[in-house]
PDB file of C-alpha atoms in Angstrom:
ATOM      1  CA  VAL A 328      -0.042  -6.284  22.267  1.00  0.00           C
ATOM      2  CA  GLY A 329      -3.162  -8.385  22.644  1.00  0.00           C
ATOM      3  CA  ASN A 330      -6.323  -6.666  21.527  1.00  0.00           C
ATOM      4  CA  ASN A 331      -9.836  -8.108  21.280  1.00  0.00           C
ATOM      5  CA  ASP A 332     -10.964  -5.217  19.069  1.00  0.00           C
ATOM      6  CA  MET A 333      -8.393  -5.882  16.347  1.00  0.00           C
ATOM      7  CA  ALA A 334      -9.026  -8.190  13.407  1.00  0.00           C
ATOM      8  CA  GLY A 335      -6.188 -10.351  12.076  1.00  0.00           C
ATOM      9  CA  VAL A 336      -3.026  -8.569  10.992  1.00  0.00           C
ATOM     10  CA  ASN A 337      -1.534  -9.843   7.724  1.00  0.00           C
ATOM     11  CA  VAL A 338       1.061  -7.127   7.115  1.00  0.00           C
ATOM     12  CA  ALA A 339       4.414  -6.492   8.722  1.00  0.00           C
ATOM     13  CA  PRO A 340       4.190  -3.850  11.443  1.00  0.00           C
ATOM     14  CA  LEU A 341       5.813  -0.526  10.649  1.00  0.00           C
ATOM     15  CA  VAL A 342       7.907   1.118  13.379  1.00  0.00           C
ATOM     16  CA  ALA A 343       8.492   4.856  12.984  1.00  0.00           C
ATOM     17  CA  GLY A 344       8.805   7.832  15.308  1.00  0.00           C
ATOM     18  CA  GLY A 345       8.446   5.735  18.458  1.00  0.00           C
ATOM     19  CA  ASN A 346       5.197   4.182  17.249  1.00  0.00           C
ATOM     20  CA  VAL A 347       4.105   0.845  15.799  1.00  0.00           C
ATOM     21  CA  TYR A 348       1.570   1.026  12.956  1.00  0.00           C
ATOM     22  CA  VAL A 349      -0.492  -1.872  11.580  1.00  0.00           C
ATOM     23  CA  LEU A 350      -3.447  -2.396   9.271  1.00  0.00           C
ATOM     24  CA  ASP A 351      -5.926  -5.090  10.281  1.00  0.00           C
ATOM     25  CA  ALA A 352      -8.073  -7.356   8.088  1.00  0.00           C
ATOM     26  CA  PHE A 353     -11.082  -5.029   8.407  1.00  0.00           C
ATOM     27  CA  GLY A 354      -9.082  -2.130   6.954  1.00  0.00           C
ATOM     28  CA  LYS A 355      -8.571  -0.344  10.264  1.00  0.00           C
ATOM     29  CA  ALA A 356      -5.252   1.441  10.850  1.00  0.00           C
ATOM     30  CA  TRP A 357      -3.821   1.199  14.376  1.00  0.00           C
ATOM     31  CA  ALA A 358      -1.056   3.105  16.146  1.00  0.00           C
ATOM     32  CA  PHE A 359       0.596   1.950  19.369  1.00  0.00           C
ATOM     33  CA  GLU A 360       3.374   3.456  21.426  1.00  0.00           C
ATOM     34  CA  ALA A 361       6.402   1.255  20.734  1.00  0.00           C
ATOM     35  CA  LYS A 362       7.767   1.230  24.305  1.00  0.00           C
ATOM     36  CA  THR A 363       4.550   0.573  26.213  1.00  0.00           C
ATOM     37  CA  GLY A 364       2.177  -0.946  23.665  1.00  0.00           C
ATOM     38  CA  ALA A 365      -0.455   1.639  24.614  1.00  0.00           C
ATOM     39  CA  ARG A 366      -2.989   2.326  21.870  1.00  0.00           C
ATOM     40  CA  LYS A 367      -2.614   5.852  20.497  1.00  0.00           C
ATOM     41  CA  TRP A 368      -5.374   5.847  17.883  1.00  0.00           C
ATOM     42  CA  THR A 369      -7.384   3.797  15.393  1.00  0.00           C
ATOM     43  CA  THR A 370      -8.893   4.928  12.092  1.00  0.00           C
ATOM     44  CA  GLN A 371     -11.391   2.888  10.070  1.00  0.00           C
ATOM     45  CA  LEU A 372     -10.415   3.116   6.395  1.00  0.00           C
ATOM     46  CA  SER A 373     -12.135   0.348   4.403  1.00  0.00           C
ATOM     47  CA  ALA A 374     -15.837  -0.413   4.479  1.00  0.00           C
ATOM     48  CA  GLY A 375     -15.174  -2.873   7.291  1.00  0.00           C
ATOM     49  CA  ARG A 376     -15.644  -6.065   5.282  1.00  0.00           C
ATOM     50  CA  MET A 377     -13.187  -8.751   6.419  1.00  0.00           C
ATOM     51  CA  LYS A 378     -10.544  -9.116   3.720  1.00  0.00           C
ATOM     52  CA  PHE A 379      -6.843  -9.767   3.867  1.00  0.00           C
ATOM     53  CA  GLN A 380      -5.015  -6.462   3.872  1.00  0.00           C
ATOM     54  CA  LEU A 381      -1.579  -7.135   2.404  1.00  0.00           C
ATOM     55  CA  ALA A 382       0.010  -3.711   1.840  1.00  0.00           C
ATOM     56  CA  THR A 383       2.397  -2.764   4.644  1.00  0.00           C
ATOM     57  CA  PRO A 384       2.090   1.004   5.286  1.00  0.00           C
ATOM     58  CA  ALA A 385       4.893   3.557   4.895  1.00  0.00           C
ATOM     59  CA  CYS A 386       5.694   6.603   7.015  1.00  0.00           C
ATOM     60  CA  ASP A 387       7.388   9.830   5.952  1.00  0.00           C
ATOM     61  CA  SER A 388       7.384  13.439   7.193  1.00  0.00           C
ATOM     62  CA  GLY A 389       4.728  12.831   9.854  1.00  0.00           C
ATOM     63  CA  ARG A 390       2.380  11.044   7.475  1.00  0.00           C
ATOM     64  CA  LEU A 391       1.347   7.407   7.403  1.00  0.00           C
ATOM     65  CA  TYR A 392       0.530   6.086   3.913  1.00  0.00           C
ATOM     66  CA  VAL A 393      -1.848   3.130   3.779  1.00  0.00           C
ATOM     67  CA  ALA A 394      -3.207   1.147   0.807  1.00  0.00           C
ATOM     68  CA  THR A 395      -6.316  -0.993   1.317  1.00  0.00           C
ATOM     69  CA  ASN A 396      -7.547  -3.960  -0.698  1.00  0.00           C
ATOM     70  CA  ASP A 397     -10.574  -2.049  -1.954  1.00  0.00           C
ATOM     71  CA  GLY A 398      -8.367   0.196  -4.111  1.00  0.00           C
ATOM     72  CA  TYR A 399      -7.834   3.232  -1.901  1.00  0.00           C
ATOM     73  CA  VAL A 400      -4.600   4.870  -0.843  1.00  0.00           C
ATOM     74  CA  TYR A 401      -4.705   7.100   2.241  1.00  0.00           C
ATOM     75  CA  ALA A 402      -2.455   9.667   3.855  1.00  0.00           C
ATOM     76  CA  LEU A 403      -3.010   9.850   7.608  1.00  0.00           C
ATOM     77  CA  ASP A 404      -1.555  12.208  10.170  1.00  0.00           C
ATOM     78  CA  ALA A 405       0.827   9.813  11.938  1.00  0.00           C
ATOM     79  CA  ALA A 406       0.268  11.576  15.280  1.00  0.00           C
ATOM     80  CA  ASP A 407      -3.529  11.287  15.496  1.00  0.00           C
ATOM     81  CA  GLY A 408      -4.745   9.087  12.605  1.00  0.00           C
ATOM     82  CA  ARG A 409      -6.706  11.874  10.931  1.00  0.00           C
ATOM     83  CA  VAL A 410      -7.264  11.243   7.188  1.00  0.00           C
ATOM     84  CA  LEU A 411      -5.437  13.928   5.192  1.00  0.00           C
ATOM     85  CA  TRP A 412      -6.420  12.585   1.782  1.00  0.00           C
ATOM     86  CA  ARG A 413      -7.946   9.494   0.189  1.00  0.00           C
ATOM     87  CA  LYS A 414      -7.523   8.397  -3.422  1.00  0.00           C
ATOM     88  CA  ASN A 415      -9.312   5.617  -5.323  1.00  0.00           C
ATOM     89  CA  VAL A 416      -6.832   4.242  -7.872  1.00  0.00           C
ATOM     90  CA  LYS A 417      -9.650   2.498  -9.811  1.00  0.00           C
ATOM     91  CA  LEU A 418      -8.529  -1.114  -9.840  1.00  0.00           C
ATOM     92  CA  ALA A 419      -8.936  -3.304 -12.949  1.00  0.00           C
ATOM     93  CA  SER A 420     -11.732  -5.425 -11.440  1.00  0.00           C
ATOM     94  CA  GLU A 421     -13.767  -6.051  -8.283  1.00  0.00           C
ATOM     95  CA  ALA A 422     -11.434  -8.921  -7.419  1.00  0.00           C
ATOM     96  CA  SER A 423      -8.245  -6.835  -7.802  1.00  0.00           C
ATOM     97  CA  GLN A 424      -6.503  -5.511  -4.704  1.00  0.00           C
ATOM     98  CA  LEU A 425      -3.605  -3.309  -3.670  1.00  0.00           C
ATOM     99  CA  ASN A 426      -1.182  -5.752  -2.119  1.00  0.00           C
ATOM    100  CA  THR A 427       2.417  -4.566  -2.140  1.00  0.00           C
ATOM    101  CA  THR A 428       4.324  -2.775   0.550  1.00  0.00           C
ATOM    102  CA  VAL A 429       3.702   0.944   0.131  1.00  0.00           C
ATOM    103  CA  LYS A 430       6.873   2.756  -0.948  1.00  0.00           C
ATOM    104  CA  CYS A 431       7.329   6.461  -0.198  1.00  0.00           C
ATOM    105  CA  THR A 432      10.277   8.266  -1.753  1.00  0.00           C
ATOM    106  CA  GLY A 433      10.957  11.603  -3.409  1.00  0.00           C
ATOM    107  CA  GLY A 434       7.504  12.967  -2.605  1.00  0.00           C
ATOM    108  CA  LYS A 435       5.741  10.054  -4.304  1.00  0.00           C
ATOM    109  CA  ILE A 436       3.847   6.968  -3.166  1.00  0.00           C
ATOM    110  CA  TYR A 437       4.156   3.680  -5.095  1.00  0.00           C
ATOM    111  CA  VAL A 438       1.953   0.599  -4.648  1.00  0.00           C
ATOM    112  CA  GLY A 439       1.092  -2.387  -6.858  1.00  0.00           C
ATOM    113  CA  ALA A 440      -2.217  -4.134  -7.533  1.00  0.00           C
ATOM    114  CA  TRP A 441      -2.896  -7.855  -7.767  1.00  0.00           C
ATOM    115  CA  THR A 442      -5.212  -9.015 -10.543  1.00  0.00           C
ATOM    116  CA  PRO A 443      -6.676 -12.551 -10.489  1.00  0.00           C
ATOM    117  CA  ASP A 444      -7.017 -12.757 -14.268  1.00  0.00           C
ATOM    118  CA  ALA A 445      -3.841 -13.456 -16.255  1.00  0.00           C
ATOM    119  CA  ALA A 446      -5.271 -11.596 -19.249  1.00  0.00           C
ATOM    120  CA  SER A 447      -5.722  -8.388 -17.243  1.00  0.00           C
ATOM    121  CA  ASN A 448      -3.184  -5.636 -17.117  1.00  0.00           C
ATOM    122  CA  GLU A 449      -1.209  -5.356 -13.919  1.00  0.00           C
ATOM    123  CA  TYR A 450      -0.377  -1.915 -12.612  1.00  0.00           C
ATOM    124  CA  TYR A 451       1.937  -0.184 -10.219  1.00  0.00           C
ATOM    125  CA  TYR A 452       0.463   3.144  -9.112  1.00  0.00           C
ATOM    126  CA  CYS A 453       2.257   6.412  -8.409  1.00  0.00           C
ATOM    127  CA  LEU A 454       0.632   9.166  -6.331  1.00  0.00           C
ATOM    128  CA  ASP A 455       1.850  12.534  -5.109  1.00  0.00           C
ATOM    129  CA  ALA A 456       2.554  12.129  -1.376  1.00  0.00           C
ATOM    130  CA  THR A 457       1.233  15.584  -0.492  1.00  0.00           C
ATOM    131  CA  THR A 458      -2.030  15.630  -2.454  1.00  0.00           C
ATOM    132  CA  GLY A 459      -2.802  12.040  -3.488  1.00  0.00           C
ATOM    133  CA  LYS A 460      -3.102  13.116  -7.111  1.00  0.00           C
ATOM    134  CA  PRO A 461      -1.611  10.790  -9.700  1.00  0.00           C
ATOM    135  CA  GLY A 462       2.127  11.393  -9.958  1.00  0.00           C
ATOM    136  CA  ILE A 463       3.940  12.202 -13.150  1.00  0.00           C
ATOM    137  CA  GLY A 464       4.057   8.496 -13.935  1.00  0.00           C
ATOM    138  CA  ARG A 465       0.346   7.936 -13.109  1.00  0.00           C
ATOM    139  CA  LYS A 466      -0.091   4.193 -13.230  1.00  0.00           C
ATOM    140  CA  TYR A 467       2.552   1.994 -14.740  1.00  0.00           C
ATOM    141  CA  ARG A 468       1.375  -0.888 -16.900  1.00  0.00           C
ATOM    142  CA  VAL A 469       3.504  -3.904 -16.155  1.00  0.00           C
ATOM    143  CA  PRO A 470       4.456  -6.032 -19.166  1.00  0.00           C
ATOM    144  CA  ASN A 471       2.175  -9.089 -19.212  1.00  0.00           C
ATOM    145  CA  THR A 472       4.033 -12.380 -19.454  1.00  0.00           C
ATOM    146  CA  ALA A 473       2.605 -15.599 -20.837  1.00  0.00           C
ATOM    147  CA  ALA A 474       2.577 -17.221 -17.397  1.00  0.00           C
ATOM    148  CA  PRO A 475      -0.901 -18.326 -16.249  1.00  0.00           C
ATOM    149  CA  GLY A 476      -2.637 -17.203 -13.083  1.00  0.00           C
ATOM    150  CA  GLY A 477      -2.926 -14.001 -11.129  1.00  0.00           C
ATOM    151  CA  TYR A 478      -0.170 -11.577 -10.372  1.00  0.00           C
ATOM    152  CA  TYR A 479       1.314 -11.247  -6.895  1.00  0.00           C
ATOM    153  CA  TRP A 480       4.499  -9.325  -6.364  1.00  0.00           C
ATOM    154  CA  ALA A 481       6.929  -8.223  -3.748  1.00  0.00           C
ATOM    155  CA  GLY A 482       7.403  -4.646  -2.618  1.00  0.00           C
ATOM    156  CA  SER A 483       9.545  -2.243  -4.583  1.00  0.00           C
ATOM    157  CA  CYS A 484      12.781  -0.396  -4.203  1.00  0.00           C
ATOM    158  CA  VAL A 485      13.867   2.828  -5.832  1.00  0.00           C
ATOM    159  CA  VAL A 486      17.409   3.273  -7.106  1.00  0.00           C
ATOM    160  CA  GLU A 487      18.052   6.661  -8.670  1.00  0.00           C
ATOM    161  CA  ARG A 488      15.380   6.886 -11.421  1.00  0.00           C
ATOM    162  CA  CYS A 489      14.422   3.206 -11.314  1.00  0.00           C
ATOM    163  CA  LEU A 490      11.405   1.605  -9.628  1.00  0.00           C
ATOM    164  CA  ILE A 491      12.273  -2.095  -9.300  1.00  0.00           C
ATOM    165  CA  PHE A 492       9.972  -4.931  -8.205  1.00  0.00           C
ATOM    166  CA  GLY A 493       9.651  -8.680  -8.617  1.00  0.00           C
ATOM    167  CA  SER A 494       6.626 -10.924  -9.106  1.00  0.00           C
ATOM    168  CA  ASP A 495       5.440 -14.506  -8.706  1.00  0.00           C
ATOM    169  CA  ARG A 496       5.613 -14.812 -12.501  1.00  0.00           C
ATOM    170  CA  SER A 497       9.415 -14.921 -12.225  1.00  0.00           C
ATOM    171  CA  VAL A 498       9.728 -11.413 -13.638  1.00  0.00           C
ATOM    172  CA  LEU A 499      11.929  -8.645 -12.258  1.00  0.00           C
ATOM    173  CA  THR A 500      10.668  -5.315 -13.597  1.00  0.00           C
ATOM    174  CA  CYS A 501      12.542  -2.023 -13.712  1.00  0.00           C
ATOM    175  CA  LEU A 502      10.590   1.087 -14.736  1.00  0.00           C
ATOM    176  CA  ASP A 503      11.537   4.755 -14.889  1.00  0.00           C
ATOM    177  CA  LYS A 504       9.942   5.985 -11.650  1.00  0.00           C
ATOM    178  CA  ASP A 505       8.907   9.288 -13.218  1.00  0.00           C
ATOM    179  CA  SER A 506       7.523   8.202 -16.585  1.00  0.00           C
ATOM    180  CA  GLY A 507       6.737   4.494 -16.185  1.00  0.00           C
TER     181      GLY A 507
END
């Protein structure tokens, strides 16, 4: 789908319920009909400042969950793009950003934040999928390794009670998904 209104797309598209969902570099969520490419809706989420958006959204139970680089996680109605809730996870610094694939499982949303400073704490956040309130595990502090540089990581998977994710610091982390 070519679109002159859309900024660059730096996340993998999400296909769910016959729709294709993307988040553009200006923090605008887009929905297209998968078969025809027809635009269904757009919703501006971030302040509109051009910035790489790196968190691929997730979809579950008619909701689209989106994390933007300015530290907000959103639940949108997947049918019309209406914002159901918005939560600021309070990132460690102005330069930090939410940048992992959003994971939705068991009524919770998980997403990780990149921090440019090696001395900073890195966090994976857990939110209730219905309300956006911090989940039982709140935010999980990731053990800081001695490796220099920022902290980028891959998306997560959940296996039973374990939240598992890898990072560019050559660390594979496994946390209890309920307690951190």
